[in-house]
Coordinates of C-alpha atoms in Angstrom, one line a residue:
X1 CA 5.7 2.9 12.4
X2 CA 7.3 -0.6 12.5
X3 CA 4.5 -2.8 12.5
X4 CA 1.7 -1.0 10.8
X5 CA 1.4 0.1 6.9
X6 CA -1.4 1.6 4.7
X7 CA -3.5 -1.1 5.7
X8 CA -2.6 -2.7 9.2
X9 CA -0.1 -4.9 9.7
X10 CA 1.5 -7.1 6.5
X11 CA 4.1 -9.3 5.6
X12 CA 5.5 -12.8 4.6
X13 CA 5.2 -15.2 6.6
X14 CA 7.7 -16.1 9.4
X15 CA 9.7 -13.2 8.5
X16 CA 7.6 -10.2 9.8
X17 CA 4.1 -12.2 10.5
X18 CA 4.6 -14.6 12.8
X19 CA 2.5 -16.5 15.5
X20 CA 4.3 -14.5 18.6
X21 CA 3.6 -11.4 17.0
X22 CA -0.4 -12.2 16.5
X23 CA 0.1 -13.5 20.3
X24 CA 1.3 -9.8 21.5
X25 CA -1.4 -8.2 19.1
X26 CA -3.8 -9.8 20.8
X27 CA -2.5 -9.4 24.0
X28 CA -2.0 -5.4 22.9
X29 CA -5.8 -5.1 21.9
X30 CA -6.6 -6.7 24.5
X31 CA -5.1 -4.4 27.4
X32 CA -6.3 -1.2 24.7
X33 CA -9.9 -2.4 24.5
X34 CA -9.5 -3.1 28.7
X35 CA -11.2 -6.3 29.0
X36 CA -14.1 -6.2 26.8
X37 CA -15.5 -7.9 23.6
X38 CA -13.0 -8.5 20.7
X39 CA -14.6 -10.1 17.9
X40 CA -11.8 -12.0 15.6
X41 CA -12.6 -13.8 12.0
X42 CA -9.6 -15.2 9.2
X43 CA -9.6 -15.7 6.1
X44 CA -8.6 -18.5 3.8
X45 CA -4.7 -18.6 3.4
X46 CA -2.9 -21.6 4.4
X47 CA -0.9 -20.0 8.0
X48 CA -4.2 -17.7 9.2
X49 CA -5.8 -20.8 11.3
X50 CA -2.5 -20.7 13.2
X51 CA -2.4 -17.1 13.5
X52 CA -6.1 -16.6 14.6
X53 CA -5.4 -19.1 17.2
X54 CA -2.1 -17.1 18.8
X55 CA -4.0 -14.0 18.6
X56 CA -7.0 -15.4 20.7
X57 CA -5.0 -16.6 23.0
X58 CA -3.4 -13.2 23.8
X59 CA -6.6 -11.7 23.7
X60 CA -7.7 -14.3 26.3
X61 CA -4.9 -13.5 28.7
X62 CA -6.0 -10.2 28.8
X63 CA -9.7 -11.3 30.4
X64 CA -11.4 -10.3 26.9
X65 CA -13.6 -12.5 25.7
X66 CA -13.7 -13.7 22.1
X67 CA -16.3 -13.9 19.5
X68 CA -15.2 -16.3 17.0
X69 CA -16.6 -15.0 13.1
X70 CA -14.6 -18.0 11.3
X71 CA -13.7 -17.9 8.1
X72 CA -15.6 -14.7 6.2
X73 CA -14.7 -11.4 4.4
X74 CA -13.1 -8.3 5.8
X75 CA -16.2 -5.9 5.0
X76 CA -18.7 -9.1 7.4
X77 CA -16.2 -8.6 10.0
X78 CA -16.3 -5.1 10.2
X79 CA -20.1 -5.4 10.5
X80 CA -20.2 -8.1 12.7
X81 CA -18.0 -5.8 15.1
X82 CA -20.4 -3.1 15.1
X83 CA -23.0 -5.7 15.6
X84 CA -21.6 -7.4 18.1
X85 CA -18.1 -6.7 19.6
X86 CA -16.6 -3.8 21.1
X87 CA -13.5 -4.4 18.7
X88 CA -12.2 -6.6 16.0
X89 CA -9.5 -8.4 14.4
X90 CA -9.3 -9.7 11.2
X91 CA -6.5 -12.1 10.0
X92 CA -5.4 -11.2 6.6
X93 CA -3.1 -10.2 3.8
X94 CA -6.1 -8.8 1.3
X95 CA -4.2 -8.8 -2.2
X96 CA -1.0 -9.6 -1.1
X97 CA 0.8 -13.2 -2.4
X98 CA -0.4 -16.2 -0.7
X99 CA 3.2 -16.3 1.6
X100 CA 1.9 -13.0 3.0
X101 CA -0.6 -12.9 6.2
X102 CA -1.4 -10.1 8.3
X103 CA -3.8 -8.3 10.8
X104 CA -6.4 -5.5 10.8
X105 CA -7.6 -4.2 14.4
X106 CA -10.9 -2.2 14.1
X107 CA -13.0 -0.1 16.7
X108 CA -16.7 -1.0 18.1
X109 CA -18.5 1.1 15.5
X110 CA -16.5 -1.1 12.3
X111 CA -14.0 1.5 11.7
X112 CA -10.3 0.4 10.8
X113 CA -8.3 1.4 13.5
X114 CA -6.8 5.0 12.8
X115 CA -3.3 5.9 12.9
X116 CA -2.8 7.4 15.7
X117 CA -4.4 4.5 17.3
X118 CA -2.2 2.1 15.8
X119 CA 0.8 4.0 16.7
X120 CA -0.7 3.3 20.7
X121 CA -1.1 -0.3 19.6
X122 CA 2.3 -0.7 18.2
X123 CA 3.8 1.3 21.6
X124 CA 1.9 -1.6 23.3
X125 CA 3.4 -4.2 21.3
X126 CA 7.0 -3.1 21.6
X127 CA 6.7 -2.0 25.3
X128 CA 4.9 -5.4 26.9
X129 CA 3.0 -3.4 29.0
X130 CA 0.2 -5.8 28.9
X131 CA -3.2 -6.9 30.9
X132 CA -2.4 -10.2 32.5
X133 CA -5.9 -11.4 33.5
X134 CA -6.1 -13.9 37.2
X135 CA -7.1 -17.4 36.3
X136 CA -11.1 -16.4 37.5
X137 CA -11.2 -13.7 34.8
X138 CA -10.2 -15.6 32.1
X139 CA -13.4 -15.9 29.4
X140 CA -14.5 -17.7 27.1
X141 CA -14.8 -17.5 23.1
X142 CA -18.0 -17.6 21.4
X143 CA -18.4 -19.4 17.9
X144 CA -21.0 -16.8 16.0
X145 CA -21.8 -17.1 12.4
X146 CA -22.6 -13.9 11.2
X147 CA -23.1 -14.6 7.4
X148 CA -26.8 -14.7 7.1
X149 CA -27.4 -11.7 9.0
X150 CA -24.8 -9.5 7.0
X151 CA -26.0 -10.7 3.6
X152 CA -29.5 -9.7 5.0
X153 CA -28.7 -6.0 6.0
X154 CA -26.3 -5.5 2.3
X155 CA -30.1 -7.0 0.9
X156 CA -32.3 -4.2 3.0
X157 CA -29.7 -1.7 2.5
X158 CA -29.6 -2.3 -1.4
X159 CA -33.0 -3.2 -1.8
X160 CA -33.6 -3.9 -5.4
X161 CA -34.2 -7.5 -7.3
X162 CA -32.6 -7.8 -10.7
X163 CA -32.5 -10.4 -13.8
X164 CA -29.1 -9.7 -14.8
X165 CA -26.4 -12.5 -15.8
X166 CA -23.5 -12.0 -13.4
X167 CA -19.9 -13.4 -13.8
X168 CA -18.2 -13.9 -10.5
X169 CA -15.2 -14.7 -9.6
X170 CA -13.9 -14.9 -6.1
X171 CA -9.9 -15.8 -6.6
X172 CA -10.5 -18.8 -4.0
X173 CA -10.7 -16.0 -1.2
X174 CA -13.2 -15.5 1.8
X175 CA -15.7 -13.4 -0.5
X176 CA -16.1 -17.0 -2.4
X177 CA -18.2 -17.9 1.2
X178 CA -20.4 -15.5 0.4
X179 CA -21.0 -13.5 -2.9
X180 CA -22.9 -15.7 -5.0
X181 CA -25.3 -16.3 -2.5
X182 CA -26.1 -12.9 -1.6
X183 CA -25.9 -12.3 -5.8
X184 CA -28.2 -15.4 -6.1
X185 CA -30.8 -13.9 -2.8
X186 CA -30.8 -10.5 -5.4
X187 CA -32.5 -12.6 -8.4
X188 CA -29.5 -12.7 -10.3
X189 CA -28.1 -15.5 -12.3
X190 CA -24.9 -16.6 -11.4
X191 CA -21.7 -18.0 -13.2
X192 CA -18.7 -18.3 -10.2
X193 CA -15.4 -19.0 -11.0
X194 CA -12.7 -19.4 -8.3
X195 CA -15.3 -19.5 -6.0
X196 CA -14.1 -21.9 -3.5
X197 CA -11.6 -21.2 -1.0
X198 CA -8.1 -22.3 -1.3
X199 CA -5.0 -20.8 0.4
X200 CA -2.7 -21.4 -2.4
X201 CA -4.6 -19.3 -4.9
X202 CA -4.7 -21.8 -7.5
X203 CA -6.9 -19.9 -9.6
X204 CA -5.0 -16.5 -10.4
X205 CA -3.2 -14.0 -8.0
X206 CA -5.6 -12.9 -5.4
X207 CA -5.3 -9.0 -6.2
X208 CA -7.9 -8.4 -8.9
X209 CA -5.7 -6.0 -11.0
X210 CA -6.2 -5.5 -14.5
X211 CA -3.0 -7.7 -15.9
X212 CA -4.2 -10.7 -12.9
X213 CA -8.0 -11.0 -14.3
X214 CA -7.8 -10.3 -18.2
X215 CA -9.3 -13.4 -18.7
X216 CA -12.5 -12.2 -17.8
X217 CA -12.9 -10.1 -20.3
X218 CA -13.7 -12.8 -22.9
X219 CA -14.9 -15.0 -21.2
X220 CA -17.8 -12.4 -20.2
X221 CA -18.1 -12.1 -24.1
X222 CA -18.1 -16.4 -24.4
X223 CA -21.2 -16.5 -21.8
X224 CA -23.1 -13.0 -22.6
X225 CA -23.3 -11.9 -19.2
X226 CA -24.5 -8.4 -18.4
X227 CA -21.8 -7.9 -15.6
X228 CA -18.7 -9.0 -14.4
X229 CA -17.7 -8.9 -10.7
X230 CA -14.2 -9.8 -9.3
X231 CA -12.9 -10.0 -5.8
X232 CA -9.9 -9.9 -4.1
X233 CA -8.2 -12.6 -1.3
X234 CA -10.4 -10.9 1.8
X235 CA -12.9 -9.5 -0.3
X236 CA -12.8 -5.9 0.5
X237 CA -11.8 -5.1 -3.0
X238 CA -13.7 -5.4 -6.2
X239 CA -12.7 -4.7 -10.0
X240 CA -15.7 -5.1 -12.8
X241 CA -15.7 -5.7 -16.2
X242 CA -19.3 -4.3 -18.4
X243 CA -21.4 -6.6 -20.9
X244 CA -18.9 -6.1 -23.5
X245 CA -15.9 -7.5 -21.5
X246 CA -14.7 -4.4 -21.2
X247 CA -12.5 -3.7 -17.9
X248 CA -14.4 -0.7 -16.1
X249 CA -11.2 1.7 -14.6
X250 CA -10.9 2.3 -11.2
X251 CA -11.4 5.4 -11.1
X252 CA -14.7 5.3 -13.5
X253 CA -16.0 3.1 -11.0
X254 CA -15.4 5.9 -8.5
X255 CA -16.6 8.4 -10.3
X256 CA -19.6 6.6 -11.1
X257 CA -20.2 6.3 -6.9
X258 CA -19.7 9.2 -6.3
X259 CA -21.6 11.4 -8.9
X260 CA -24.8 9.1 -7.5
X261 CA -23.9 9.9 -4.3
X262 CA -23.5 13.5 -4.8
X263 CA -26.7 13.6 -7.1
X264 CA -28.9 12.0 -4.3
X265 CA -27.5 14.6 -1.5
X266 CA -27.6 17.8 -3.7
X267 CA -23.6 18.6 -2.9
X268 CA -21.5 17.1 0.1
X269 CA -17.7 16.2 0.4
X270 CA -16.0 12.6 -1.6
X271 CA -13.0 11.7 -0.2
X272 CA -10.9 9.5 -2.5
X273 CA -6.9 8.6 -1.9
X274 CA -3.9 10.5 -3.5
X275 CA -3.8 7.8 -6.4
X276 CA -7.0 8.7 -8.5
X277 CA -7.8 10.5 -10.9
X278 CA -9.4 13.8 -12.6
X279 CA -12.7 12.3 -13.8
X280 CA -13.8 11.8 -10.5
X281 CA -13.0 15.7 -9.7
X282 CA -15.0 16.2 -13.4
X283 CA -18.5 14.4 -12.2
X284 CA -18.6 15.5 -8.6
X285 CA -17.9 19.1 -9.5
X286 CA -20.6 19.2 -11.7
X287 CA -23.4 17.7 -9.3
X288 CA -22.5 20.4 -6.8
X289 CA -19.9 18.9 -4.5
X290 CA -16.6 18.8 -3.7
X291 CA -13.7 16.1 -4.0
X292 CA -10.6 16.3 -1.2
X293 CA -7.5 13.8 -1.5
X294 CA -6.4 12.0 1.2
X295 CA -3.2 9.5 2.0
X296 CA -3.4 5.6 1.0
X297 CA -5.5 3.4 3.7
X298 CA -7.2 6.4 5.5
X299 CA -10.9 6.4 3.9
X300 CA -12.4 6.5 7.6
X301 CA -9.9 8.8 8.6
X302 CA -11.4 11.2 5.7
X303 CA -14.6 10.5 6.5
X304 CA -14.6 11.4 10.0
X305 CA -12.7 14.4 9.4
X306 CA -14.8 16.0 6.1
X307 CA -18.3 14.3 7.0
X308 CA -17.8 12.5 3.7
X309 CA -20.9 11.0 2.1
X310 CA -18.7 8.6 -0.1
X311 CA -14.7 7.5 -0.1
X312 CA -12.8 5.5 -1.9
X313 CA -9.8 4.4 -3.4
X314 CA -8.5 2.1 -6.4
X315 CA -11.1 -1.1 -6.1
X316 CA -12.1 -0.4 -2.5
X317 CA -15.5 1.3 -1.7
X318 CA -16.6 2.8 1.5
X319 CA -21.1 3.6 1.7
X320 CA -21.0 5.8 5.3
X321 CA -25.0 5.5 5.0
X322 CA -24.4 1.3 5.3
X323 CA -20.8 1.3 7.3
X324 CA -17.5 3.2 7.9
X325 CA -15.9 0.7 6.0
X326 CA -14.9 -0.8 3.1
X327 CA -17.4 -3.2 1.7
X328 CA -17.1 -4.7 -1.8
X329 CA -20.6 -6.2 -1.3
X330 CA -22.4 -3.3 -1.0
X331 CA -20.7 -2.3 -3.8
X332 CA -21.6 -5.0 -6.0
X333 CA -25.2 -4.8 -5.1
X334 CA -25.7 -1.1 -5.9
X335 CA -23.6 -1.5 -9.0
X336 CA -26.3 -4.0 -10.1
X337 CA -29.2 -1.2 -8.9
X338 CA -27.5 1.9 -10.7
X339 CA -27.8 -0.8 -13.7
X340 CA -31.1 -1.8 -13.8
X341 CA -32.2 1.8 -12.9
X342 CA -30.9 3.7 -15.4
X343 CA -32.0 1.2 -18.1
X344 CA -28.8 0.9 -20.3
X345 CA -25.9 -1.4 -19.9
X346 CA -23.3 -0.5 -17.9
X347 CA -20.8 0.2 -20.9
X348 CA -23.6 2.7 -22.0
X349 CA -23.7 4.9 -18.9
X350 CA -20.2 4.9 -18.7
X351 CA -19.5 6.2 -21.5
X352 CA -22.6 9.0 -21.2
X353 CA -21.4 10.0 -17.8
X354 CA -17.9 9.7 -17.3
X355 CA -15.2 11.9 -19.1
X356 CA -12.1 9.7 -20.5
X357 CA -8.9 10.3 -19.3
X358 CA -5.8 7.9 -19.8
X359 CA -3.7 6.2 -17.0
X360 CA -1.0 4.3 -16.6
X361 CA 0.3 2.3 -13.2
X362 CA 3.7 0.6 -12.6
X363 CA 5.9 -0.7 -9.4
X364 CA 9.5 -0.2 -9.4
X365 CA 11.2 -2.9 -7.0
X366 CA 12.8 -1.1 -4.2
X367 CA 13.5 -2.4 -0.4
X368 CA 12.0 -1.1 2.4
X369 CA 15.3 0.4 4.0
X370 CA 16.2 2.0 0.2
X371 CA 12.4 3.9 0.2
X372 CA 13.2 6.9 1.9
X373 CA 16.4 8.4 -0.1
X374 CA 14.8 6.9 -3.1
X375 CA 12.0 8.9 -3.2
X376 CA 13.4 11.8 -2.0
X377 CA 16.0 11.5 -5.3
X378 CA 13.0 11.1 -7.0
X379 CA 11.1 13.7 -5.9
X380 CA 13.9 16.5 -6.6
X381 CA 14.7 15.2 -10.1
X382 CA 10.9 15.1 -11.1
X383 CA 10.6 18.7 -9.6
X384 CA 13.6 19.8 -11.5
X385 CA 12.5 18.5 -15.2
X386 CA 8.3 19.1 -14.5
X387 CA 9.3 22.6 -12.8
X388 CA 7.7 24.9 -15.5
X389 CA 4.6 22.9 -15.8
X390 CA 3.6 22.3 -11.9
X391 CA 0.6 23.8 -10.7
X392 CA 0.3 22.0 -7.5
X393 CA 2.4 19.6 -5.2
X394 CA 0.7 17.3 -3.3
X395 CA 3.2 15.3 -0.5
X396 CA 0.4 12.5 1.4
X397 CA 1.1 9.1 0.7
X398 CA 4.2 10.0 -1.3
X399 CA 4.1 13.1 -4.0
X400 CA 2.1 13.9 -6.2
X401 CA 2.8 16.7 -9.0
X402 CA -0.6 18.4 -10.3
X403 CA 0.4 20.0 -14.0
X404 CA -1.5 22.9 -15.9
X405 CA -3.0 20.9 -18.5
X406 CA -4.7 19.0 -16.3
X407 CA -2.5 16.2 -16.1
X408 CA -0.9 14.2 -13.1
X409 CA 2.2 12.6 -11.2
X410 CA 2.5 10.4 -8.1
X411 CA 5.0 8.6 -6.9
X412 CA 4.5 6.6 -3.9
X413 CA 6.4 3.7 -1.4
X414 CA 4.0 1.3 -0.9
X415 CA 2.8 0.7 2.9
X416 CA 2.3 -3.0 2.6
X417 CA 5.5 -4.5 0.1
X418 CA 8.9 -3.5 -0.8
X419 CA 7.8 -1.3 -4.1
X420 CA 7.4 2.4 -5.2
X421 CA 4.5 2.9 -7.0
X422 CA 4.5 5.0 -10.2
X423 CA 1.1 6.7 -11.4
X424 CA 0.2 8.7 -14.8
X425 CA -2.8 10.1 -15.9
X426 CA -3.8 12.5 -19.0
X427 CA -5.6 13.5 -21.1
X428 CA -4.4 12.2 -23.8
X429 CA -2.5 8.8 -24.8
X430 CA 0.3 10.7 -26.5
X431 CA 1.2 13.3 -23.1
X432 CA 0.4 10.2 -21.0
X433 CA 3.2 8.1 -23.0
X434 CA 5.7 11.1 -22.7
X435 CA 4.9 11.9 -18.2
X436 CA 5.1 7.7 -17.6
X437 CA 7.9 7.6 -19.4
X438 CA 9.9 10.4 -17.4
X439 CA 8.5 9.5 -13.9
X440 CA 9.2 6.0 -14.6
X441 CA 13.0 6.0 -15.7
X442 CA 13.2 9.0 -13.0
X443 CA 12.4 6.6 -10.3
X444 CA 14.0 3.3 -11.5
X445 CA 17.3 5.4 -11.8
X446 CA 16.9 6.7 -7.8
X447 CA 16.2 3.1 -6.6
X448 CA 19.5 1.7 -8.7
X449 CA 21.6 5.0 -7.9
X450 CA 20.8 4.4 -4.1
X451 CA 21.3 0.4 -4.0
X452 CA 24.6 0.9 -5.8
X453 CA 25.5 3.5 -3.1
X454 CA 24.7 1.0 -0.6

C-alpha cells in the first residue's frame, strides 16, 4: 500500500502528511463508515491541530457527525470509540520525530483498522469516490472529554491500590494528560518528568528506546523509586526501568504478561510480532500455552484470528479482557499489581522467572524505493552463509532465520520510516556478537551495493 504502514498512515510533514490528505481521509472514513459516528482526538505535535481540523471537515462532508476527544492518548481514543463512536481517528506519529504526523482509523469495537480494511480505505482515497452529504445532512461535532471516565475503567479493570514510588516520564506527549493522575488515583507516589505536553519534544526523543531514556536509569537510583515508567509521543508505548535502575527488556516485559496471563487461564494462545524473542516462547510453554508470531502492527489481527488471551510487541501491550488494543495504561497499572502481589521488587521476579537471553537491535539507513532489492540481497546472502545452521525461515514482516541452537535473525523494512531493521538474539553474548555482526555488515552492504547501482 501507498498510504498505509505497520501502523496507519506516517510521515514528515508536508511531504507525505499533509492537510489535503487528512481532508480525503476523512472524507474516505467518512463514505466507509456511511454516515455515522466518527470519533476523532490528536495529540500534542505542533501540525496535528491543523490536521485534526482538515480531517473533520471531510468527515463532515460526508453527513458524519464528529465527536471531538481533544488532545488525549491513542489507547483513551480507542476506548472512547468503543464507548462512544462507531469509528475513530486519531492524529498521530506515536514515536516518530517531531516533523512526522500521521493518522490511525479504528473500528466501533476500538480495533485498529485491519489491512485489508485499510487497503479499502486507501482505494477510497486514491479513487475520490466519496459521500458528498446535501447542505440539511450536514452534522455537527460534539466536544466530549473522555478522560475521567477512561482512567475510571483502567482503575476497575486493575483494581488494586499500591504505596510504591513511581518515576514517570511522559516525553512531553499526550500520556503526560493523563498518567500521573491515574498513577496518583492508584495510591502511588509520583515523580513526573517531561510530563507536560510540548510538540517540539524538548525533553528527549519521543520513542522511549533504550539509548533515548538512559537517563532514567540513575536517576531512579538518585530518588529510590520502586518503578520506573516511560512513555512514548501518543502514549501507546511504554518501556520500564526496576528499583535498581535497571532497563527491564522488551521482551522480559512480555514474557512477564504473558506467563500471568497464561498462568490465570490454564493454557491459551500469545500472539507477539516477528521481532521478539525466545524467553517469551520459554515461560508460556511452560504454563501450558502456546506462543504464534505474527507481522509488525497486526496484534488485533492475531487476536481475532488465534482467540489470543494476550499480544504484544516491543513496548506495546494489548489486555483483550480490557480492549482490542494497545494500551500502555493498563499496562502500567497491572505492572504495579504483579509488583505488589508477588511481594518482591520487580528486579527480583525478573530474574526468578524469566530466562536470560541476549539481544541486540540496529537500523541500517535505506530509502523507501531501495527496500525491496535490498532485502531481497539480503535475504539470499544471509541464507547462503547461515545455510547449515537454519532450522526455520520465517518471511512476515521481513525474514526471520530460526537457528539450531536456539538462536535468531530478522531482518525487516520498517513500515513507518526509510530504515531496515536488524535484530539478534542468543544465548549467549559471545554467538550474539558473532550473528549481529554478520547480519549487520550483510545488510549495510545490500543497501550500499543497491544505491550505487542506482
Amino acid at each position: 500500500m501507498k498510504l498505509f504502514g505497520t501502523a496507519g498512515i506516517r510521515g514528515t510533514l508536508w511531504e507525505k502528511v499533509t492537510p489535503e490528505l487528512a481532508m480525503n481521509l476523512g472524507k474516505a472514513v467518512g463514505t466507509y463508515i456511511n454516515g455515522e459516528t466518527v470519533a476523532v482526538a490528536r495529540d500534542g505535535r505542533t501540525s496535528s491541530v491543523m490536521l485534526q481540523s482538515a480531517l473533520i471537515s471531510g468527515l463532515l462532508s460526508t453527513g458524519t457527525e464528529v465527536l471531538d476527544f481533544g488532545l488525549i492518548p491513542t489507547p483513551t481514543l480507542a476506548w472512547g470509540t468503543r464507548e462512544h463512536g462507531d469509528g475513530g481517528v486519531m492524529i498521530t506519529a506515536s514515536h516518530n520525530p517531531p516533523t512526522d504526523n500521521g493518522i490511525k482509523v479504528f473500528n466501533g469495537d476500538g480495533t485498529e483498522f485491519y489491512v485489508e480494511q485499510e487497503g479499502e480505505l486507501e482505494e477510497l482515497v486514491f479513487s475520490g469516490n466519496f459521500r458528498k452529504a446535501t447542505w440539511s445532512e450536514i452534522k455537527t461535532v460534539k466536544a466530549i472529554d473522555v478522560i475521567d471516565d477512561y482512567v475510571g475503567a483502567v482503575l476497575e479493570f486493575v483494581n488494586h491500590e499500591t504505596e510504591l514510588k513511581v518515576l514517570y516520564d511522559g516525553a512531553n506527549g499526550a500520556g503526560s494528560v493523563l498518567a500521573p493522575y491515574l498513577l496518583r488515583e492508584m495510591g502511588a507516589k509520583i515523580i513526573s518528568v517531561n510530563a507536560h505536553v510540548d510538540g517540539h519534544f524538548p525533553g528527549r526523543k519521543p520513542e522511549p528506546r533504550y539509548e533515548n531514556i538512559a537517563y532514567l536509569g540513575e536517576l531512579a537510583r538518585e530518588l529510590g523509586v520502586d518503578l520506573v515508567i516511560a512513555q512514548d509521543g501518543d502514549a501507546d508505548r511504554i518501556a520500564v526501568f526496576d528499583e535498581k535502575g535497571q532497563y527491564v527488556n522488551e521482551d522480559t516485559l512480555i514474557a512477564l504478561f504473558a506467563k500471568l496471563y497464561v498462568e490465570e487461564h490454564g493454557g491459551g494462545t500469545v500472539v507477539v510480532s516477528i521481532d521478539t524473542g525466545s524467553r517469551i516462547d520459554h515461560v508460556v510453554e511452560n504454563a501450558g500455552g502456546r506462543v504464534v508470531r505474527i507481522p509488525l502492527g497486526q496484534p488485533h489481527d492475531g487476536i481475532k484470528r488465534y482467540g489470543a488471551i494476550f499480544a504484544a510487541e516491543p513496548w506495546k501491550l494489548v489486555h483483550p479482557r480490557f480492549g482490542p488494543w494497545i494500551d500502555s495504561f493498563v499496562t502500567m497499572g497491572l505492572l504495579i499489581k504483579l509488583i505488589d502481589e508477588r511481594g518482591k521488587p520487580l528486579s527480583q521476579i525478573i530474574r526468578e522467572e524469566i530466562p536470560t537471553y541476549y539481544l541486540t537491535k540496529k537500523n541500517v539507513k535505506c530509502p523507501d524505493e531501495h527496500k525491496r532489492e535490498a532485502m531481497e540481497r539480503a535475504y539470499n546472502a544471509l541464507g547462503e552463509a547461515l545455510r547449515s545452521e537454519v532450522k526455520e525461515v520465517l518471511t512476515i514482516s521481513g525474514f526471520r532465520f530460526n537457528l539450531r541452537d536456539g538462536s535468531w535473525v530478522l531482518v525487516r523494512p520498517s513500515g513507518t520510516e526509510p530504515k531496515i531493521r536488524v535484530v539478534v538474539e542468543a544465548p549467549s553474548e559471545k554467538r550474539r556478537d558473532e550473528l549481529f555482526e554478520l547480519a549487520y555488515e550483510t545488510v549495510t552492504r545490500a543497501v550500499e551495493d543497491v544505491m550505487r547501482k542506482g
